Amino acid sequence: MRKRKNKNNVDDKAEIDLTPMLDVVFIMLIFFIVTASFLNESTIPLNQPDVSPHSITDKPSSLVINIDATDQVKIENRRVDIRSIRALVSQFLAENPGASTLIRAHEQASTEKYVAVANQIRQVSGSQYLLVTYRE
């Protein structure tokens, strides 16, 4: 007997069943997770300074220059002009060799004011500074 081809029937296409392959992949994944050795990473120990009251000296180790939200520059709660910062930093570093300068700027302080203060500090030979921002 002859098979008749029916034009209304759609030819069935061969499909690959991926279920066994997925089973094998998951079994391999579980095998590698179970057999993996997890290492405890060693860290570098930190040498933290002693913060006892006896270690605090009478002289300040850094000069703090505050820039508030209204762009006012203050040193030791005293308002100063930007042009006098270079002289004040020079005087402080002469009295306290090895001391540093800290610029404490409010988040809303303008960048121009910070740059102006930093430029005055940079003009002092060998002077380094650190910027710290704060919120109220």
Coordinates of C-alpha atoms in Angstrom, one line a residue:
M1 CA 0.0 0.0 0.0
R2 CA 1.0 3.4 -0.8
K3 CA 1.1 6.2 1.7
R4 CA -0.8 9.2 0.6
K5 CA 0.6 12.5 1.4
N6 CA -1.9 14.7 2.8
K7 CA -1.3 18.4 2.2
N8 CA -3.3 19.4 5.2
N9 CA -1.0 17.7 7.6
V10 CA 2.0 19.6 8.7
D11 CA 5.2 17.7 8.6
D12 CA 6.5 17.0 12.1
K13 CA 10.0 18.3 12.6
A14 CA 12.5 16.5 14.6
E15 CA 13.1 18.1 18.0
I16 CA 16.0 17.6 20.4
D17 CA 15.0 16.9 24.0
L18 CA 17.3 18.9 26.2
T19 CA 16.1 17.6 29.5
P20 CA 18.8 14.9 29.9
M21 CA 21.5 17.4 29.1
L22 CA 20.2 19.8 31.7
D23 CA 20.1 17.0 34.2
V24 CA 23.8 16.2 33.5
V25 CA 24.7 19.9 33.8
F26 CA 23.0 20.2 37.2
I27 CA 24.6 17.0 38.5
M28 CA 28.0 18.3 37.4
L29 CA 27.4 21.7 39.0
I30 CA 26.4 20.1 42.3
F31 CA 29.5 17.8 42.1
F32 CA 31.9 20.8 41.6
I33 CA 30.3 22.8 44.4
V34 CA 30.5 19.9 46.8
T35 CA 34.1 19.1 45.9
A36 CA 35.4 22.7 45.8
S37 CA 37.7 23.7 48.6
F38 CA 37.0 27.1 50.0
L39 CA 40.0 28.9 51.3
N40 CA 40.0 31.2 54.2
E41 CA 41.8 34.3 52.9
S42 CA 44.3 35.8 55.3
T43 CA 44.3 39.5 55.8
I44 CA 47.1 41.9 56.6
P45 CA 47.1 42.9 60.2
L46 CA 46.6 46.6 60.9
N47 CA 48.8 48.5 63.3
Q48 CA 46.4 50.8 65.0
P49 CA 47.7 53.7 67.0
D50 CA 47.3 53.8 70.8
V51 CA 44.5 56.1 71.7
S52 CA 45.1 56.4 75.4
P53 CA 44.8 59.8 77.1
H54 CA 48.5 59.8 77.8
S55 CA 49.4 59.7 74.1
I56 CA 47.7 63.1 73.4
T57 CA 50.2 66.0 73.3
D58 CA 49.5 69.6 74.3
K59 CA 50.4 70.9 70.8
P60 CA 48.0 70.2 67.9
S61 CA 49.4 67.8 65.3
S62 CA 47.4 69.4 62.5
L63 CA 45.9 72.8 61.6
V64 CA 42.2 72.5 60.8
I65 CA 40.8 75.0 58.3
N66 CA 37.0 74.9 58.2
I67 CA 34.9 75.9 55.3
D68 CA 31.2 76.1 56.2
A69 CA 28.1 75.9 54.0
T70 CA 28.1 79.7 53.5
D71 CA 31.8 79.6 52.3
Q72 CA 33.2 81.3 55.4
V73 CA 36.8 80.2 56.1
K74 CA 37.6 79.7 59.8
I75 CA 40.7 78.7 61.6
E76 CA 40.3 77.8 65.3
N77 CA 36.7 79.3 65.2
R78 CA 38.1 82.6 63.9
R79 CA 37.0 83.9 60.5
V80 CA 40.0 84.5 58.3
D81 CA 40.6 86.0 54.8
I82 CA 41.8 83.6 52.2
R83 CA 44.9 85.7 51.5
S84 CA 46.1 85.3 55.1
I85 CA 45.9 81.5 55.0
R86 CA 49.4 81.1 53.5
A87 CA 50.9 83.1 56.3
L88 CA 49.0 81.3 59.0
V89 CA 49.9 77.9 57.6
S90 CA 53.6 78.9 57.3
Q91 CA 53.6 80.2 60.9
F92 CA 51.9 77.0 62.2
L93 CA 54.3 74.7 60.4
A94 CA 57.3 76.7 61.7
E95 CA 56.0 76.3 65.2
N96 CA 55.1 72.6 64.8
P97 CA 57.5 70.8 62.4
G98 CA 56.0 67.6 61.0
A99 CA 52.4 68.8 61.4
S100 CA 49.9 68.6 58.7
T101 CA 47.0 70.8 57.4
L102 CA 43.4 69.6 57.3
I103 CA 40.7 71.3 55.2
R104 CA 37.3 70.5 56.6
A105 CA 34.7 71.6 54.1
H106 CA 30.9 71.4 54.3
E107 CA 29.2 69.4 51.5
Q108 CA 27.4 72.6 50.3
A109 CA 30.6 74.7 50.3
S110 CA 31.6 75.8 46.8
T111 CA 34.4 74.2 45.0
E112 CA 35.9 77.6 44.1
K113 CA 36.4 78.3 47.8
Y114 CA 38.1 75.0 48.5
V115 CA 40.4 75.4 45.5
A116 CA 41.3 78.9 46.6
V117 CA 42.2 77.6 50.1
A118 CA 44.1 74.6 48.7
N119 CA 46.1 76.9 46.4
Q120 CA 47.1 79.1 49.4
I121 CA 48.3 76.0 51.2
R122 CA 50.2 74.6 48.2
Q123 CA 52.2 77.9 48.1
V124 CA 53.8 77.0 51.4
S125 CA 56.9 75.0 50.6
G126 CA 56.7 71.3 51.7
S127 CA 53.1 71.7 52.9
Q128 CA 50.6 68.8 52.4
Y129 CA 46.9 68.9 53.2
L130 CA 44.0 66.6 53.5
L131 CA 40.4 67.3 52.5
V132 CA 37.5 66.1 54.7
T133 CA 33.9 66.8 53.9
Y134 CA 31.1 66.8 56.5
R135 CA 27.3 67.3 56.8
E136 CA 25.3 68.9 59.6

